[in-house]
PDB file of N, CA, C and O in Angstrom:
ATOM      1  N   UNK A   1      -3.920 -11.781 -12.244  1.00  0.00           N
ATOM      2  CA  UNK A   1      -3.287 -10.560 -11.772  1.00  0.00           C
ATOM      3  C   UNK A   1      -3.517  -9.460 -12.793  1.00  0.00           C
ATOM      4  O   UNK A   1      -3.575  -9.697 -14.000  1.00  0.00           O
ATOM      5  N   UNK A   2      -3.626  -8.441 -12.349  1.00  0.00           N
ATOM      6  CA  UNK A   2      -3.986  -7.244 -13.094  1.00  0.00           C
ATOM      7  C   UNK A   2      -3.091  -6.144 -13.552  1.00  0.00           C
ATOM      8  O   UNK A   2      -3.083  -5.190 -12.774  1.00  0.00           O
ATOM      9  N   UNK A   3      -2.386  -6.027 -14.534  1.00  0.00           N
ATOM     10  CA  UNK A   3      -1.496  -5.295 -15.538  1.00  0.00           C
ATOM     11  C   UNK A   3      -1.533  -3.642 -14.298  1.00  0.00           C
ATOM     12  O   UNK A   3      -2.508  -3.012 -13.888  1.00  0.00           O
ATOM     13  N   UNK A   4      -0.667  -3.520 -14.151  1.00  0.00           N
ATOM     14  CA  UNK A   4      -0.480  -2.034 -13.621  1.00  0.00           C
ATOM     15  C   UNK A   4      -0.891  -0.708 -14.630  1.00  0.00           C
ATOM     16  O   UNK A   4      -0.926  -0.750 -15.859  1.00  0.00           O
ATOM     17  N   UNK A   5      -1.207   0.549 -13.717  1.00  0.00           N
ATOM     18  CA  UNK A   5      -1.795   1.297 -14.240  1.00  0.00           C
ATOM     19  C   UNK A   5      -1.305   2.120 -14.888  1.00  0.00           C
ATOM     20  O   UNK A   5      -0.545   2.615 -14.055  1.00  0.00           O
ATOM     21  N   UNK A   6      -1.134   2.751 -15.920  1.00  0.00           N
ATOM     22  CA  UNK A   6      -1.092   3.998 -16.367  1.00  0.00           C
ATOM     23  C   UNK A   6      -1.185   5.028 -15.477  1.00  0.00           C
ATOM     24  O   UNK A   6      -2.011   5.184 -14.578  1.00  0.00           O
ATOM     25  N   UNK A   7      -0.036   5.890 -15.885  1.00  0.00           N
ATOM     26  CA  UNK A   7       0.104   7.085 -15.356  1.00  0.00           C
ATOM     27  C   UNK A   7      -1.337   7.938 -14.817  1.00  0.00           C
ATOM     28  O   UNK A   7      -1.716   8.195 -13.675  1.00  0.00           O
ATOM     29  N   UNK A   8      -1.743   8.146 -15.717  1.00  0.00           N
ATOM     30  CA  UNK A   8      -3.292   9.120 -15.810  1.00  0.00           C
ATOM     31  C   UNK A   8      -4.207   8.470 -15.145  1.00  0.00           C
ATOM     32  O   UNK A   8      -4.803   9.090 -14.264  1.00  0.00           O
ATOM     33  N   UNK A   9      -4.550   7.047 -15.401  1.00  0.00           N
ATOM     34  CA  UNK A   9      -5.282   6.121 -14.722  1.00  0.00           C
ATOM     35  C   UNK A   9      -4.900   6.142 -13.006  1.00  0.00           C
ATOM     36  O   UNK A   9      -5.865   6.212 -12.246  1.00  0.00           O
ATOM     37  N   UNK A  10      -3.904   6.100 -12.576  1.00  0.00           N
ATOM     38  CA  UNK A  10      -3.278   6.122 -11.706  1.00  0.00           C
ATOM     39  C   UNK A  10      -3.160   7.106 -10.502  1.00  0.00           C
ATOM     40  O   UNK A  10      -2.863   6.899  -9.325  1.00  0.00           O
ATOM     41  N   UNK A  11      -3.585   8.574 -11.375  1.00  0.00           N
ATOM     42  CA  UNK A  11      -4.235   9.721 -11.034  1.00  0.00           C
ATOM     43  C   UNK A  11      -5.314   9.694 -10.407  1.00  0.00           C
ATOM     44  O   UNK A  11      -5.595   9.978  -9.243  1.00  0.00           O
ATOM     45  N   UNK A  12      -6.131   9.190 -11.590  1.00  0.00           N
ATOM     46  CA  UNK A  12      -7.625   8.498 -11.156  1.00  0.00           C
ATOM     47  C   UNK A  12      -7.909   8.012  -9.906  1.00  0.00           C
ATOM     48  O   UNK A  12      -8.580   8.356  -8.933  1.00  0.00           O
ATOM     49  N   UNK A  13      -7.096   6.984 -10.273  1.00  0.00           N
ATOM     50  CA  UNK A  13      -7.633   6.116  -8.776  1.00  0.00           C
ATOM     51  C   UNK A  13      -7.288   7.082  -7.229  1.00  0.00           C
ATOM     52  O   UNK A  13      -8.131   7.189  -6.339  1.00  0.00           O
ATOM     53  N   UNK A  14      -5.810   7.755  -7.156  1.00  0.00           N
ATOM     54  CA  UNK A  14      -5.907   9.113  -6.113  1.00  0.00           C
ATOM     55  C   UNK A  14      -6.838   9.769  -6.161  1.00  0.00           C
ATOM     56  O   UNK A  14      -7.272  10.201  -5.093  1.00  0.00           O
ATOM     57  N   UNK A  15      -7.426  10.061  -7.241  1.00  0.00           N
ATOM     58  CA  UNK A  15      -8.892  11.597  -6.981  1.00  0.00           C
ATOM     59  C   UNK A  15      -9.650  10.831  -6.379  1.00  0.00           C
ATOM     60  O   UNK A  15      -9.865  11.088  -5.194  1.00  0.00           O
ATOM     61  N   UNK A  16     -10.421   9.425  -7.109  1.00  0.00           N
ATOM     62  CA  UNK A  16     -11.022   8.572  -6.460  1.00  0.00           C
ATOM     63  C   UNK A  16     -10.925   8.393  -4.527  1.00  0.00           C
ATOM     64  O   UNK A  16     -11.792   8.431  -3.654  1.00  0.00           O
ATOM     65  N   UNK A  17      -9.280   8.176  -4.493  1.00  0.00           N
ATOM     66  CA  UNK A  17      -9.476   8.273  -3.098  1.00  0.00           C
ATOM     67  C   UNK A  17      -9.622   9.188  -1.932  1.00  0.00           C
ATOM     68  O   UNK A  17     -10.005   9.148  -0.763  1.00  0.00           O
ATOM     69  N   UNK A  18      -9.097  10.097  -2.865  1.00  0.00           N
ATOM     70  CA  UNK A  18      -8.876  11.668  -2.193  1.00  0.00           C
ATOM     71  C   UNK A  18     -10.018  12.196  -1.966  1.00  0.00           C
ATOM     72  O   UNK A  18     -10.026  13.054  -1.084  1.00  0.00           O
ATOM     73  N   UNK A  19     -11.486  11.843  -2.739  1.00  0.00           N
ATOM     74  CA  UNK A  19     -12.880  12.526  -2.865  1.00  0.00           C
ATOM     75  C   UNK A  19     -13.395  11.010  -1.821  1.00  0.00           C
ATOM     76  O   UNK A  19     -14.559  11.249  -1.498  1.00  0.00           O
ATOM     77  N   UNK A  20     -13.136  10.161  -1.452  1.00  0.00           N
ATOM     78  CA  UNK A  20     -13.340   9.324  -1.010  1.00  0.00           C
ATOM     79  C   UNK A  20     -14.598   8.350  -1.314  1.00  0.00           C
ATOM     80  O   UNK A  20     -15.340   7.715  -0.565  1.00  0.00           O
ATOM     81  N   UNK A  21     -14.527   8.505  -2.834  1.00  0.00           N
ATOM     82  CA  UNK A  21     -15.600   7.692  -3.884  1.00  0.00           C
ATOM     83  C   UNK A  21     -16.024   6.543  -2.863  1.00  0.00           C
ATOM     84  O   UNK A  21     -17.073   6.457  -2.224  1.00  0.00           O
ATOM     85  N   UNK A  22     -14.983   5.726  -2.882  1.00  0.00           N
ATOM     86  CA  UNK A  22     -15.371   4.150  -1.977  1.00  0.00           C
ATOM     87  C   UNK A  22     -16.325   3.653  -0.830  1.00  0.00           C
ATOM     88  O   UNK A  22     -16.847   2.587  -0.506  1.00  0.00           O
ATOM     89  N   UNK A  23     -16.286   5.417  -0.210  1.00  0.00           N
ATOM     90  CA  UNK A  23     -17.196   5.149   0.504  1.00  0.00           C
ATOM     91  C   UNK A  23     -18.818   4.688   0.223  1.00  0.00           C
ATOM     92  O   UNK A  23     -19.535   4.022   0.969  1.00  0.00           O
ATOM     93  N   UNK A  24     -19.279   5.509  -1.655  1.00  0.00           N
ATOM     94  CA  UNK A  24     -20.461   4.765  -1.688  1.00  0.00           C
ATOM     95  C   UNK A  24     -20.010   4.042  -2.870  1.00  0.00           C
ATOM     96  O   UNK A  24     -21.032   3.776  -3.503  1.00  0.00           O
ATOM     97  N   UNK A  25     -18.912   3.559  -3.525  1.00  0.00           N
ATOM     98  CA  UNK A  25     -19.506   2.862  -4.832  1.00  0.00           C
ATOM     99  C   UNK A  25     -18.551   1.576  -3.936  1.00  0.00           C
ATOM    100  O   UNK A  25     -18.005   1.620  -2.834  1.00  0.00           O
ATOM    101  N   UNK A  26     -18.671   0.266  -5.162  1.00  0.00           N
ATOM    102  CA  UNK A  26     -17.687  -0.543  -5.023  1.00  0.00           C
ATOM    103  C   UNK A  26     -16.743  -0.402  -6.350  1.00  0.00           C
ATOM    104  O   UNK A  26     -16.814   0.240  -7.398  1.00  0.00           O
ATOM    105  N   UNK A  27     -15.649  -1.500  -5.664  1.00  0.00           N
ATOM    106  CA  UNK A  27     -14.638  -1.568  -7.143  1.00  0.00           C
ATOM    107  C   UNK A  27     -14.259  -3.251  -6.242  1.00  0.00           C
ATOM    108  O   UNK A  27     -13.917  -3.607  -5.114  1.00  0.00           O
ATOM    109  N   UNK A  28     -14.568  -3.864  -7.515  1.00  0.00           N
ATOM    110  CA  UNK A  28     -13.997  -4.951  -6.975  1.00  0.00           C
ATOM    111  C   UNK A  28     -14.454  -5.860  -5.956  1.00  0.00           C
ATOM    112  O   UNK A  28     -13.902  -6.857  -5.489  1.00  0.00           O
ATOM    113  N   UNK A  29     -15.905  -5.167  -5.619  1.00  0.00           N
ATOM    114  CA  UNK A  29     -16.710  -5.785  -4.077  1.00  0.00           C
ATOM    115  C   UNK A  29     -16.256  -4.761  -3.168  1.00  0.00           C
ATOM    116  O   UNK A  29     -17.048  -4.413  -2.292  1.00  0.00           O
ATOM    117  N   UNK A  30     -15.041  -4.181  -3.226  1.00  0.00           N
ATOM    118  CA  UNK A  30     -14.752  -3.109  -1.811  1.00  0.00           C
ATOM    119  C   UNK A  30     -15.587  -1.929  -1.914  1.00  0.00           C
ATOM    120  O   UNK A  30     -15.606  -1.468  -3.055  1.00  0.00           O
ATOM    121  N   UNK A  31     -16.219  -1.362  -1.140  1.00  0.00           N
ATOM    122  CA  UNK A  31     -16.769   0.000  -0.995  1.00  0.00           C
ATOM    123  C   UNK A  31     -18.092  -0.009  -0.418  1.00  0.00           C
ATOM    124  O   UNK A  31     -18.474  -0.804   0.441  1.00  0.00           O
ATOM    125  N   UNK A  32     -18.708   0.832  -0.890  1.00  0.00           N
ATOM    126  CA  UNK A  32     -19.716   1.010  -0.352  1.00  0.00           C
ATOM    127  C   UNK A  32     -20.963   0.623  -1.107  1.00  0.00           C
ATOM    128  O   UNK A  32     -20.771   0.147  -2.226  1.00  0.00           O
ATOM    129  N   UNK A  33     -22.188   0.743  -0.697  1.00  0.00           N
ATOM    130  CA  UNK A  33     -23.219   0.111  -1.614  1.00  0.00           C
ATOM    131  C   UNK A  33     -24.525   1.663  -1.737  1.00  0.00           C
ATOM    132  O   UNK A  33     -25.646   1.690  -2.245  1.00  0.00           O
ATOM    133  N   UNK A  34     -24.060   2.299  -1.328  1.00  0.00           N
ATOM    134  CA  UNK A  34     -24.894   3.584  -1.762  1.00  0.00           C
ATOM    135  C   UNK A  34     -25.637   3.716  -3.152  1.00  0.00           C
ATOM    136  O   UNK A  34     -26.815   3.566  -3.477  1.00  0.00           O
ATOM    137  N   UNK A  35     -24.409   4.078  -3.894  1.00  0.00           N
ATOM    138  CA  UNK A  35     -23.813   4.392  -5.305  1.00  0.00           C
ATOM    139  C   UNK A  35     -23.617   2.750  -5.724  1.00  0.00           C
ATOM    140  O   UNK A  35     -23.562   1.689  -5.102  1.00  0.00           O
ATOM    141  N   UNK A  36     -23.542   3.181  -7.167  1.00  0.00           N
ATOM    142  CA  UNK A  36     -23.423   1.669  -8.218  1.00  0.00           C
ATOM    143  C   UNK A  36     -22.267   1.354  -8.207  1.00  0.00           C
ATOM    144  O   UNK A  36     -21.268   2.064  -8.105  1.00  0.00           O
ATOM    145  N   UNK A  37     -22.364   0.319  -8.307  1.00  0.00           N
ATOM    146  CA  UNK A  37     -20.411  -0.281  -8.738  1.00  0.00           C
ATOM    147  C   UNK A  37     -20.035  -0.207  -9.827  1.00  0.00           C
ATOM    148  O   UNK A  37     -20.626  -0.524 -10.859  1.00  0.00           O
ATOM    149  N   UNK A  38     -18.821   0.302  -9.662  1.00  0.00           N
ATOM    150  CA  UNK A  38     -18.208   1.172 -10.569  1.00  0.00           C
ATOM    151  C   UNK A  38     -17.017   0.475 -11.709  1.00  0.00           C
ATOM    152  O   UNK A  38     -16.409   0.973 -12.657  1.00  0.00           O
ATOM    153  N   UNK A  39     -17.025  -0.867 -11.123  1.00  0.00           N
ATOM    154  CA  UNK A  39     -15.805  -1.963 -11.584  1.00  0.00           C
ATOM    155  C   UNK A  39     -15.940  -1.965 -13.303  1.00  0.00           C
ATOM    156  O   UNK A  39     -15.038  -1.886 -14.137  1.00  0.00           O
ATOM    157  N   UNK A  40     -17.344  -2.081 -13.487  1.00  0.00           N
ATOM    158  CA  UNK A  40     -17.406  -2.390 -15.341  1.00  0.00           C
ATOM    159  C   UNK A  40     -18.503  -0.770 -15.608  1.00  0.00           C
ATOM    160  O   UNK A  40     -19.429  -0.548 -16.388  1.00  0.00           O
ATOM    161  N   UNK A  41     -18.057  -0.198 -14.901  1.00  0.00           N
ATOM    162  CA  UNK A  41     -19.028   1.377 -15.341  1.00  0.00           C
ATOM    163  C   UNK A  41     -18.584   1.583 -16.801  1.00  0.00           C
ATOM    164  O   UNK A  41     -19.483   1.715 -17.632  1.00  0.00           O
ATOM    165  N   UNK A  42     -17.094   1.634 -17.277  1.00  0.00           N
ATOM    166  CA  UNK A  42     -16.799   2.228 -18.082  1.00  0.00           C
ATOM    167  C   UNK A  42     -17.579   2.130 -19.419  1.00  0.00           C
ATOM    168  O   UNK A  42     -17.891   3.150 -20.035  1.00  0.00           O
ATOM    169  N   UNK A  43     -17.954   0.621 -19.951  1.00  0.00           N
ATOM    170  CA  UNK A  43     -18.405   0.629 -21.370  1.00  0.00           C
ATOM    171  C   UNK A  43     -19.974   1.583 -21.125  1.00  0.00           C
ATOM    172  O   UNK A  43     -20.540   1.540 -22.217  1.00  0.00           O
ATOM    173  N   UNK A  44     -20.599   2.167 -20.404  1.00  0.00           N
ATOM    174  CA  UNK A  44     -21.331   1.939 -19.848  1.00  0.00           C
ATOM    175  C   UNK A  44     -21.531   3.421 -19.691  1.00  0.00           C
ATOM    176  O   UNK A  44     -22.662   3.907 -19.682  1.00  0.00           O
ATOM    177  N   UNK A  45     -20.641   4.008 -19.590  1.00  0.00           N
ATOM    178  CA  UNK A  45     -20.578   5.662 -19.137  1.00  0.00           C
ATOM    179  C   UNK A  45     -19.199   6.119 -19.971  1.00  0.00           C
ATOM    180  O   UNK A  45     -18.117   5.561 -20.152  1.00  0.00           O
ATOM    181  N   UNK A  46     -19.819   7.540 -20.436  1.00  0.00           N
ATOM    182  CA  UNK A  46     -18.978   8.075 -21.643  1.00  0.00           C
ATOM    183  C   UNK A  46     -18.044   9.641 -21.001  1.00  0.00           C
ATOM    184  O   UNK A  46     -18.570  10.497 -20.291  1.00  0.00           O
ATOM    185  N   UNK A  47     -17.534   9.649 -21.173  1.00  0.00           N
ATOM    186  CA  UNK A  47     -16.673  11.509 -20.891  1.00  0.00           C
ATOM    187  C   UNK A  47     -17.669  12.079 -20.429  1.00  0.00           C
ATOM    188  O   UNK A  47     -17.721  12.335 -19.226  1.00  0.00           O
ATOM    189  N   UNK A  48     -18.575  12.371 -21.192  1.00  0.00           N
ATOM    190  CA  UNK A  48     -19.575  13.302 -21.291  1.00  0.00           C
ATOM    191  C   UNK A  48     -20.427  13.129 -19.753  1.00  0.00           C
ATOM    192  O   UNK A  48     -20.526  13.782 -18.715  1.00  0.00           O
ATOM    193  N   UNK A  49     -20.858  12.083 -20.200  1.00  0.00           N
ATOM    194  CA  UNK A  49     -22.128  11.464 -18.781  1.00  0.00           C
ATOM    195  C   UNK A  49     -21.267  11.519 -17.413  1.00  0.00           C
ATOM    196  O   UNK A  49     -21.681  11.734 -16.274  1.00  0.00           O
ATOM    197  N   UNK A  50     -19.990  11.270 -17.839  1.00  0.00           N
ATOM    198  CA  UNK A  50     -19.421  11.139 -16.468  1.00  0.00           C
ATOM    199  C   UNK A  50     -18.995  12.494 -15.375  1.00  0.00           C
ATOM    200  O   UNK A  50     -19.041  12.640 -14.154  1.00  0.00           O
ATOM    201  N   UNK A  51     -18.477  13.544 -16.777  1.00  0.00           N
ATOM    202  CA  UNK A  51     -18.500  15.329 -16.455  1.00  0.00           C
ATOM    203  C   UNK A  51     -19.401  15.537 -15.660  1.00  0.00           C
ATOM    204  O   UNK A  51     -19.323  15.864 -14.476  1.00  0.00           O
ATOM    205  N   UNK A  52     -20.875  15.228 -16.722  1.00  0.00           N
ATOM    206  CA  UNK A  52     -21.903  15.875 -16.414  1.00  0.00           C
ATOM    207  C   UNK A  52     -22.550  15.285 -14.729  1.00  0.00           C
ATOM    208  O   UNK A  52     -22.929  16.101 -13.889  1.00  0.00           O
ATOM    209  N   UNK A  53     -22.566  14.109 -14.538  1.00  0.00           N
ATOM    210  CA  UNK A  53     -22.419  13.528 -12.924  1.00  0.00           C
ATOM    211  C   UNK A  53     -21.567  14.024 -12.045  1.00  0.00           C
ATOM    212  O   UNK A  53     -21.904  14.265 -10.885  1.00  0.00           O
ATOM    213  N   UNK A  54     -20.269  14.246 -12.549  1.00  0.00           N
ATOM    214  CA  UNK A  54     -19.417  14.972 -11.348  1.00  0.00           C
ATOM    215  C   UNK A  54     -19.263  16.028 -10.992  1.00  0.00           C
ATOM    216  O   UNK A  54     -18.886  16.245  -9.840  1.00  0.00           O
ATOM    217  N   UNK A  55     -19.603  17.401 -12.219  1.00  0.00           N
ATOM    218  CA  UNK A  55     -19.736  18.598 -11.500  1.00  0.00           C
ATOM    219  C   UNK A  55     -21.325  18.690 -11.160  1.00  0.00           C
ATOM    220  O   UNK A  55     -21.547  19.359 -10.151  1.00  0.00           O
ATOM    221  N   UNK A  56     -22.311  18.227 -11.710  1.00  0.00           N
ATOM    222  CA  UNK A  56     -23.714  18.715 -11.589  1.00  0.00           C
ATOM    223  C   UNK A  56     -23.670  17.675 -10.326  1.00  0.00           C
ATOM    224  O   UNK A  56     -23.507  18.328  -9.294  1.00  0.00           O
ATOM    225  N   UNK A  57     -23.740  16.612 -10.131  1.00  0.00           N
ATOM    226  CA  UNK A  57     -24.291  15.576  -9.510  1.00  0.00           C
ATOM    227  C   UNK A  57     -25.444  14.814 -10.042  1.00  0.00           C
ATOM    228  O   UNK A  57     -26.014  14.980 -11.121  1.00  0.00           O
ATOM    229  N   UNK A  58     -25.679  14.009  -9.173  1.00  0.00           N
ATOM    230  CA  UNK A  58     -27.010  13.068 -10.212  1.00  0.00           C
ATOM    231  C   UNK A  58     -27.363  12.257  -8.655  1.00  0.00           C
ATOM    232  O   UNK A  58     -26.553  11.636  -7.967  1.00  0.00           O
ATOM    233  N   UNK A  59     -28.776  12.481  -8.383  1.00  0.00           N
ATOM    234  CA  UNK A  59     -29.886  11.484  -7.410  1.00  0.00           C
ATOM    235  C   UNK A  59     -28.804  12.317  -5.848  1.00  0.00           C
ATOM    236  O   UNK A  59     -28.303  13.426  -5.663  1.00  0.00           O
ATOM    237  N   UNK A  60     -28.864  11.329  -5.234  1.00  0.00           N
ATOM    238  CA  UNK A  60     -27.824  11.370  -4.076  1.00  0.00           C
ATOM    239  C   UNK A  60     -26.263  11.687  -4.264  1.00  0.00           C
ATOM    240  O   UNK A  60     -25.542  11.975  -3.308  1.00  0.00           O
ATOM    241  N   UNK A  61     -25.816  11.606  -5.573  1.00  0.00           N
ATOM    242  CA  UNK A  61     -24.771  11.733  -5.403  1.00  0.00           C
ATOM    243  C   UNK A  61     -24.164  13.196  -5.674  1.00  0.00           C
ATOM    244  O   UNK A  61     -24.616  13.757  -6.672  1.00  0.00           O
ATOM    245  N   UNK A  62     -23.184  13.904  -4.911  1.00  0.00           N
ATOM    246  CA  UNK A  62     -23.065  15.737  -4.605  1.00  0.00           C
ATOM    247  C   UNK A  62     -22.187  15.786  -5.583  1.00  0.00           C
ATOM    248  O   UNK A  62     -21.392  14.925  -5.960  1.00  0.00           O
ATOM    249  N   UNK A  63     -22.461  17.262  -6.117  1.00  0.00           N
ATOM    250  CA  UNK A  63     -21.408  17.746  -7.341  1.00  0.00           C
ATOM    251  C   UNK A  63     -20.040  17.830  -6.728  1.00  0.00           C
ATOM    252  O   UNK A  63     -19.878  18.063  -5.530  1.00  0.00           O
ATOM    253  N   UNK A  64     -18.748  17.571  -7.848  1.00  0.00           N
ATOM    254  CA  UNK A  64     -17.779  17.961  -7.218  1.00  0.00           C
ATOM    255  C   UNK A  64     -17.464  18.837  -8.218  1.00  0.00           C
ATOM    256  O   UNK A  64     -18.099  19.065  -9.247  1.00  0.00           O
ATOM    257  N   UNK A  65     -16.060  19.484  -7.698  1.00  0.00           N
ATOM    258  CA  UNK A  65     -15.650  20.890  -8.554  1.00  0.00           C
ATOM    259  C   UNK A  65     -14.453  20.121  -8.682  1.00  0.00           C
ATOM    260  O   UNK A  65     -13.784  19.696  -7.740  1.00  0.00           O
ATOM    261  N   UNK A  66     -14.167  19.930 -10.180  1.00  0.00           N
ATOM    262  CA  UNK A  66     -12.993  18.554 -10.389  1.00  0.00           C
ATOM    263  C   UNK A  66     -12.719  19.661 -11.878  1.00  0.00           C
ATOM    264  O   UNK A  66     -13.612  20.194 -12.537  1.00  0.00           O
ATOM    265  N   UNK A  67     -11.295  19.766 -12.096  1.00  0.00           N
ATOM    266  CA  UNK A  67     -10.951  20.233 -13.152  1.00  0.00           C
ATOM    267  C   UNK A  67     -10.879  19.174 -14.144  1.00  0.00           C
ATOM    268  O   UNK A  67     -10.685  18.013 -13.781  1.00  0.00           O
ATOM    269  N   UNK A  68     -11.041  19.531 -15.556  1.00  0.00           N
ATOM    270  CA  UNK A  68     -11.307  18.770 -16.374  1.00  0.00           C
ATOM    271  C   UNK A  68     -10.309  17.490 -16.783  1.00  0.00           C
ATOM    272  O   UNK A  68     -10.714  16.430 -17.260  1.00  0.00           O
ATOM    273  N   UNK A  69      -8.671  17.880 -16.441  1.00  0.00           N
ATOM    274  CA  UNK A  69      -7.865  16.969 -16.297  1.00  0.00           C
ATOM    275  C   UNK A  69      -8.349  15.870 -15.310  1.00  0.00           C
ATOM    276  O   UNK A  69      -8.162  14.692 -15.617  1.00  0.00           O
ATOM    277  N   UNK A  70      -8.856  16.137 -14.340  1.00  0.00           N
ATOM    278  CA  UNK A  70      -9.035  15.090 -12.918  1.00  0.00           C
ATOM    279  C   UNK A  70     -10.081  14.398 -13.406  1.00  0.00           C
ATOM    280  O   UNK A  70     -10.072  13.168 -13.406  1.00  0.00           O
ATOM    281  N   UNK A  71     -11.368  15.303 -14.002  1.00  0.00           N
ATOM    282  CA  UNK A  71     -12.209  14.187 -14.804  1.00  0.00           C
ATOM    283  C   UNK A  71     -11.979  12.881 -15.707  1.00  0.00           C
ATOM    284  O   UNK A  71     -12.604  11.822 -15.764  1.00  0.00           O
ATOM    285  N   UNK A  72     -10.728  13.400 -16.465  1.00  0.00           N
ATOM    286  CA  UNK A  72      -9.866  12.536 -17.768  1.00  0.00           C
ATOM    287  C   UNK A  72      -9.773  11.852 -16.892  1.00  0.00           C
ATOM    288  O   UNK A  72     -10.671  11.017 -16.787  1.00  0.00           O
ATOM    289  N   UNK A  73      -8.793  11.851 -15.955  1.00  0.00           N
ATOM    290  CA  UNK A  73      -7.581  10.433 -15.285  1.00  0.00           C
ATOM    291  C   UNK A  73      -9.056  10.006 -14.660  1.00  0.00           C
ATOM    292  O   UNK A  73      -9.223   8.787 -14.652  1.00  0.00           O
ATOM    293  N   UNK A  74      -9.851  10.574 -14.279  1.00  0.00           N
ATOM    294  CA  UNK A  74     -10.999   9.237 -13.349  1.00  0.00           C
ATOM    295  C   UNK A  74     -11.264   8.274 -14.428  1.00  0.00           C
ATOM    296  O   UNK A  74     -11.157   7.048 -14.426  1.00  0.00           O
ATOM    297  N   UNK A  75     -11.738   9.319 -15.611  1.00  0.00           N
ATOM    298  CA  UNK A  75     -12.476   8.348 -16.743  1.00  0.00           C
ATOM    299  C   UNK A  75     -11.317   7.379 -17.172  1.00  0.00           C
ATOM    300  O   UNK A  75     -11.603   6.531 -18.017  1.00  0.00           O
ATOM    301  N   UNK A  76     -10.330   7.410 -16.789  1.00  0.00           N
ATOM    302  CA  UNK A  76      -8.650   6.876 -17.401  1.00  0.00           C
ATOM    303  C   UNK A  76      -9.126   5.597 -16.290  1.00  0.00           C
ATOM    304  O   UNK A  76      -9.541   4.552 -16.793  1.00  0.00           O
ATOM    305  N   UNK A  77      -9.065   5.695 -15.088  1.00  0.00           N
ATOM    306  CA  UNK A  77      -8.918   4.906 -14.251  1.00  0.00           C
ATOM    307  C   UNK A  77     -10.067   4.160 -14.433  1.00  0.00           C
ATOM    308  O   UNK A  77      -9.896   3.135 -15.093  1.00  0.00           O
ATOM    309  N   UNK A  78     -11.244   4.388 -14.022  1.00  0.00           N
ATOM    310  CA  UNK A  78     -12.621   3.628 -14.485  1.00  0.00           C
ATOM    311  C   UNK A  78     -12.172   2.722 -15.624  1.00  0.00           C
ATOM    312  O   UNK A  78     -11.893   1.543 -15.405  1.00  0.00           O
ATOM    313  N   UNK A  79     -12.077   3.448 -17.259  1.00  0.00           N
ATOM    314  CA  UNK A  79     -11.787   2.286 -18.600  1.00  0.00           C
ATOM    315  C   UNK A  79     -10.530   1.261 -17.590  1.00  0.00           C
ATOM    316  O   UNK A  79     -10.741   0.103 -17.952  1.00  0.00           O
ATOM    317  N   UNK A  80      -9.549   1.253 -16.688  1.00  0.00           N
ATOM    318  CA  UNK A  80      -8.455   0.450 -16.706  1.00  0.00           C
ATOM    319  C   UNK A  80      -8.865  -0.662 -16.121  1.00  0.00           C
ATOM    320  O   UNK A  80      -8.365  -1.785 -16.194  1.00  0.00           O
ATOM    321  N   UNK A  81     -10.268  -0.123 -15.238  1.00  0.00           N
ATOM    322  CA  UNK A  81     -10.725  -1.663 -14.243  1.00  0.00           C
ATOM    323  C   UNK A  81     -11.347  -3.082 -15.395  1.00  0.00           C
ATOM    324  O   UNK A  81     -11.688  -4.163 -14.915  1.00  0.00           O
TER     325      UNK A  81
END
């Protein structure tokens, strides 16, 4: 069983659903297979790389306009998986 989330983390996972990430990544096996799975992204992807993917975009995947707090709690939520 998996330790509950942090506040900020917790955030995360709402933007996550609210932008409706799942549809191409997975977490856990759930989602989509577009996009990479995202379950062990974190060691893997830094603040930086992850900014720079979400407002610019990267390959197929579309920029979003995410204030820099909403970036934190994703990157919050991502490190919690």
């Amino acid at each position: 069983r998996l330790p509950p989330l942090e506040a900020q983390a917790l955030a995360g996972r709402r933007i996550f659903h609210a932008h409706n990430c799942q549809s191409c990544h997975q977490i856990y096996g759930f989602g989509g297979f577009l996009g990479p799975d995202l379950t062990n992204a974190a060691p893997r992807l830094s603040r930086e790389r992850l900014d720079s993917i979400l407002t610019q975009g990267a390959g197929q995947m579309p920029a979003f306009y995410l204030a820099p707090e909403e970036i934190d709690s994703i990157h919050a939520y991502l490190r919690a998986l």
